[in-house]
CSV table of C-alpha atoms in Angstrom, one decimal:
chain,number,residue,atom,x,y,z
A,1,GLN,CA,11.6,-29.7,-69.3
A,2,GLN,CA,9.9,-26.4,-68.1
A,3,GLN,CA,9.1,-26.7,-64.4
A,4,VAL,CA,8.0,-23.2,-64.1
A,5,LYS,CA,5.4,-21.9,-66.5
A,6,GLN,CA,4.8,-18.1,-66.6
A,7,SER,CA,2.0,-16.1,-68.3
A,8,PRO,CA,1.4,-13.9,-70.0
A,9,GLN,CA,4.5,-13.3,-72.2
A,10,SER,CA,3.7,-9.5,-72.5
A,11,LEU,CA,1.5,-7.2,-70.7
A,12,ILE,CA,0.3,-3.7,-71.4
A,13,VAL,CA,-1.3,-1.6,-68.6
A,14,GLN,CA,-2.4,1.9,-68.1
A,15,LYS,CA,-0.8,3.9,-65.5
A,16,GLY,CA,-2.7,3.5,-62.2
A,17,GLY,CA,-4.0,0.0,-63.3
A,18,ILE,CA,-3.2,-3.4,-61.8
A,19,SER,CA,-0.6,-5.7,-63.4
A,20,ILE,CA,-1.1,-9.5,-62.7
A,21,ILE,CA,1.5,-12.1,-63.8
A,22,ASN,CA,1.0,-15.7,-63.2
A,23,CYS,CA,3.3,-18.6,-62.7
A,24,ALA,CA,2.6,-22.4,-62.1
A,25,TYR,CA,5.0,-25.0,-60.9
A,26,GLU,CA,5.2,-28.9,-61.0
A,27,ASN,CA,7.7,-29.9,-58.4
A,28,THR,CA,6.2,-29.9,-55.0
A,29,ALA,CA,9.7,-29.9,-53.4
A,30,PHE,CA,10.2,-26.2,-54.2
A,31,ASP,CA,10.0,-24.2,-51.2
A,32,TYR,CA,11.0,-20.6,-52.2
A,33,PHE,CA,9.2,-18.5,-54.7
A,34,PRO,CA,10.9,-15.3,-55.7
A,35,TRP,CA,10.0,-12.7,-58.4
A,36,TYR,CA,12.8,-10.9,-60.2
A,37,GLN,CA,12.6,-7.6,-62.0
A,38,GLN,CA,14.9,-6.8,-65.1
A,39,PHE,CA,15.4,-3.4,-66.8
A,40,PRO,CA,16.9,-3.1,-70.1
A,41,GLY,CA,20.7,-3.3,-70.1
A,42,LYS,CA,20.6,-4.7,-66.5
A,43,GLY,CA,20.7,-8.0,-64.8
A,44,PRO,CA,17.7,-9.3,-63.0
A,45,ALA,CA,17.2,-8.2,-59.4
A,46,LEU,CA,15.2,-9.6,-56.6
A,47,LEU,CA,11.8,-7.7,-56.2
A,48,ILE,CA,9.8,-9.9,-53.6
A,49,ALA,CA,9.7,-13.7,-52.4
A,50,ILE,CA,7.6,-15.9,-50.6
A,51,ARG,CA,7.8,-19.3,-48.8
A,52,PRO,CA,4.8,-21.8,-48.9
A,53,ASP,CA,3.9,-21.3,-45.4
A,54,VAL,CA,2.0,-18.1,-46.1
A,55,SER,CA,-0.6,-17.4,-48.8
A,56,GLU,CA,0.3,-13.8,-49.3
A,57,LYS,CA,3.2,-11.4,-49.1
A,58,LYS,CA,2.8,-7.7,-49.6
A,59,GLU,CA,5.8,-5.2,-50.1
A,60,GLY,CA,4.6,-1.7,-51.0
A,61,ARG,CA,2.7,-1.8,-54.3
A,62,PHE,CA,3.8,-5.4,-55.0
A,63,THR,CA,2.0,-8.5,-53.7
A,64,ILE,CA,2.6,-12.2,-54.2
A,65,SER,CA,-0.4,-14.6,-53.9
A,66,PHE,CA,0.5,-18.1,-53.4
A,67,ASN,CA,-1.9,-21.1,-53.9
A,68,LYS,CA,-0.1,-24.3,-52.6
A,69,SER,CA,-2.9,-26.7,-53.5
A,70,ALA,CA,-3.1,-25.4,-57.1
A,71,LYS,CA,0.7,-24.9,-57.3
A,72,GLN,CA,0.2,-21.5,-58.6
A,73,PHE,CA,1.6,-18.0,-57.5
A,74,SER,CA,1.2,-14.6,-58.9
A,75,LEU,CA,2.5,-11.1,-58.8
A,76,HIS,CA,0.2,-8.2,-58.5
A,77,ILE,CA,1.4,-4.6,-59.1
A,78,MET,CA,-1.0,-2.1,-57.8
A,79,ASP,CA,-1.2,1.4,-59.0
A,80,SER,CA,1.1,0.5,-61.9
A,81,GLN,CA,3.6,3.3,-62.9
A,82,PRO,CA,5.7,3.8,-66.1
A,83,GLY,CA,8.7,3.1,-64.1
A,84,ASP,CA,7.5,-0.4,-63.5
A,85,SER,CA,8.0,-1.2,-67.2
A,86,ALA,CA,10.5,-4.1,-67.1
A,87,THR,CA,10.7,-7.8,-67.7
A,88,TYR,CA,9.5,-9.8,-64.8
A,89,PHE,CA,10.5,-13.4,-64.0
A,90,CYS,CA,9.0,-15.8,-61.5
A,91,ALA,CA,11.2,-18.4,-60.0
A,92,ALA,CA,11.2,-21.5,-57.8
A,93,GLY,CA,13.8,-23.0,-55.7
A,94,ARG,CA,14.5,-25.5,-52.9
A,95,GLY,CA,17.0,-26.0,-50.2
A,96,GLY,CA,19.0,-28.9,-49.2
A,97,THR,CA,21.8,-30.1,-51.6
A,98,SER,CA,20.2,-27.7,-54.5
A,99,TYR,CA,22.6,-25.0,-53.3
A,100,GLY,CA,19.9,-22.4,-53.9
A,101,LYS,CA,19.4,-23.3,-57.5
A,102,LEU,CA,16.4,-21.5,-59.1
A,103,THR,CA,14.2,-22.4,-62.0
A,104,PHE,CA,13.1,-19.5,-63.8
A,105,GLY,CA,9.7,-18.9,-65.8
A,106,GLN,CA,9.6,-17.6,-69.4
A,107,GLY,CA,9.4,-13.9,-68.4
A,108,THR,CA,6.7,-11.3,-68.9
A,109,ILE,CA,7.5,-7.9,-70.6
A,110,LEU,CA,5.5,-5.4,-68.7
A,111,THR,CA,4.7,-2.0,-70.4
A,112,VAL,CA,2.8,0.6,-68.5
A,113,HIS,CA,1.6,3.5,-70.5
A,114,PRO,CA,1.5,6.9,-68.9
B,1,ASP,CA,27.1,-2.4,-52.2
B,2,VAL,CA,27.1,-6.0,-53.6
B,3,LYS,CA,28.7,-6.3,-57.1
B,4,VAL,CA,28.9,-9.0,-59.8
B,5,THR,CA,30.8,-8.0,-62.9
B,6,GLN,CA,31.1,-9.6,-66.2
B,7,SER,CA,34.2,-9.2,-68.5
B,8,SER,CA,32.4,-7.8,-71.5
B,9,ARG,CA,29.0,-6.3,-72.4
B,10,TYR,CA,29.1,-7.1,-75.8
B,11,LEU,CA,31.1,-9.9,-77.8
B,12,VAL,CA,31.1,-11.0,-81.3
B,13,LYS,CA,32.8,-14.2,-82.3
B,14,ARG,CA,33.2,-16.4,-85.4
B,15,THR,CA,31.9,-20.1,-85.6
B,16,GLY,CA,34.4,-22.5,-84.1
B,17,GLU,CA,36.3,-19.9,-82.0
B,18,LYS,CA,36.9,-20.7,-78.3
B,19,VAL,CA,35.1,-18.1,-76.1
B,20,PHE,CA,35.7,-17.3,-72.4
B,21,LEU,CA,33.2,-15.3,-70.5
B,22,GLU,CA,34.5,-14.2,-67.1
B,23,CYS,CA,32.5,-13.4,-64.0
B,24,VAL,CA,33.7,-11.8,-60.7
B,25,GLN,CA,31.8,-11.2,-57.4
B,26,ASP,CA,33.1,-9.2,-54.5
B,27,MET,CA,30.5,-10.5,-52.0
B,28,ASP,CA,32.5,-13.8,-50.8
B,29,HIS,CA,29.6,-15.9,-51.9
B,30,GLU,CA,30.1,-19.7,-52.2
B,31,ASN,CA,27.6,-20.1,-55.1
B,32,MET,CA,28.0,-19.0,-58.6
B,33,PHE,CA,25.8,-19.6,-61.7
B,34,TRP,CA,25.8,-19.1,-65.4
B,35,TYR,CA,22.6,-18.5,-67.2
B,36,ARG,CA,21.6,-17.9,-70.8
B,37,GLN,CA,18.7,-15.6,-71.4
B,38,ASP,CA,16.6,-16.0,-74.7
B,39,PRO,CA,13.3,-14.4,-75.5
B,40,GLY,CA,10.3,-16.5,-74.6
B,41,LEU,CA,12.6,-19.0,-72.9
B,42,GLY,CA,13.5,-17.1,-69.7
B,43,LEU,CA,16.8,-17.7,-67.9
B,44,ARG,CA,18.1,-21.2,-68.3
B,45,LEU,CA,20.8,-22.5,-65.9
B,46,ILE,CA,24.0,-23.8,-67.8
B,47,TYR,CA,26.3,-24.5,-65.0
B,48,PHE,CA,26.6,-23.7,-61.4
B,49,SER,CA,29.5,-24.0,-58.8
B,50,TYR,CA,29.0,-24.3,-55.0
B,51,ASP,CA,32.7,-24.1,-54.0
B,52,VAL,CA,36.1,-23.6,-55.5
B,53,LYS,CA,36.9,-26.2,-58.2
B,54,MET,CA,33.3,-27.8,-57.7
B,55,LYS,CA,30.8,-27.5,-60.5
B,56,GLU,CA,27.5,-29.2,-61.5
B,57,LYS,CA,25.6,-29.2,-64.8
B,58,GLY,CA,22.5,-27.2,-65.0
B,59,ASP,CA,19.6,-27.6,-67.6
B,60,ILE,CA,21.5,-26.9,-70.8
B,61,PRO,CA,25.2,-27.6,-70.3
B,62,GLU,CA,25.8,-29.0,-73.8
B,63,GLY,CA,28.5,-27.1,-75.7
B,64,TYR,CA,29.7,-25.3,-72.4
B,65,SER,CA,32.2,-25.9,-69.8
B,66,VAL,CA,33.1,-24.0,-66.6
B,67,SER,CA,36.1,-23.2,-64.4
B,68,ARG,CA,36.2,-21.9,-60.9
B,69,GLU,CA,39.9,-21.7,-59.5
B,70,LYS,CA,39.1,-18.9,-57.1
B,71,LYS,CA,36.0,-18.2,-55.0
B,72,GLU,CA,35.3,-14.9,-56.7
B,73,ARG,CA,35.9,-15.8,-60.3
B,74,PHE,CA,33.6,-18.2,-62.5
B,75,SER,CA,34.4,-18.6,-66.0
B,76,LEU,CA,32.2,-19.9,-68.9
B,77,ILE,CA,33.8,-21.5,-71.7
B,78,LEU,CA,32.4,-22.2,-75.2
B,79,GLU,CA,34.8,-24.7,-76.6
B,80,SER,CA,33.9,-24.2,-80.3
B,81,ALA,CA,31.2,-21.5,-80.6
B,82,SER,CA,28.2,-22.1,-82.9
B,83,THR,CA,25.6,-19.7,-84.1
B,84,ASN,CA,23.0,-21.3,-81.7
B,85,GLN,CA,24.9,-20.0,-78.9
B,86,THR,CA,24.2,-16.5,-79.7
B,87,SER,CA,22.4,-15.2,-76.7
B,88,MET,CA,22.7,-13.1,-73.5
B,89,TYR,CA,24.9,-14.6,-70.9
B,90,LEU,CA,24.1,-13.9,-67.1
B,91,CYS,CA,26.3,-14.6,-64.2
B,92,ALA,CA,24.9,-14.7,-60.5
B,93,SER,CA,26.1,-15.5,-57.2
B,94,SER,CA,24.6,-16.4,-53.9
B,95,GLU,CA,25.7,-17.3,-50.4
B,96,HIS,CA,25.2,-20.8,-48.8
B,97,GLY,CA,22.1,-21.3,-46.7
B,98,GLY,CA,19.8,-18.8,-45.5
B,99,SER,CA,18.4,-16.4,-48.3
B,100,TYR,CA,18.3,-17.9,-51.9
B,101,GLU,CA,18.8,-14.5,-53.3
B,102,GLN,CA,21.0,-14.5,-56.4
B,103,TYR,CA,22.8,-11.4,-57.4
B,104,PHE,CA,23.3,-11.0,-61.1
B,105,GLY,CA,25.7,-9.2,-63.2
B,106,PRO,CA,24.8,-7.0,-66.3
B,107,GLY,CA,25.0,-9.6,-68.7
B,108,THR,CA,27.1,-10.4,-72.0
B,109,ARG,CA,25.6,-10.2,-75.2
B,110,LEU,CA,27.3,-12.7,-77.4
B,111,THR,CA,27.0,-12.9,-81.1
B,112,VAL,CA,28.4,-15.8,-83.0
B,113,THR,CA,28.7,-15.4,-86.7
């Protein structure tokens, strides 16, 4: 059962453009929504994360938009650069006895052309 | 600098072999996780451990087992490797409570022939 659905599977953007990746979740108990970035040959690394008490979080060129009622969240990369080319994963997690387990989306391969 | 290391970057095994994948973290984290990564399927949780000798099944535990005898080390065991277990295996760790951030190792690309 895939509780977090991510789209698109791949994305090609020109340098300077905006990259948008979307995720939808089902379990309303989730209370933590991170995005991970993975470069070839490396493990994923935390990029940015949001909790459901805010609708947007921005860190530099990266912004998470969160819509609690729609159970959707998205990653926006402004002024996309070739160095942003990577695989991006959204995820959802919850506290309590789940020990910080995360449920990941399917991943998006982003290619930024110079 | 936090670090999660995995014993091998690439591994080739034959069908039916017993396979051990080792993961070590140096951050004194309580939680450790094993995932497999397949194209189009994302990261899927195989097993996780929240303390020494404690383990819980993830979403796809069939065909796998784990061992955690020391806090810093978490092993994934394929009792009898099969070709459908050819995949990238990722280990991660995180601390109890607070941030949910998981720190990942570089992965082991396992090929079962």
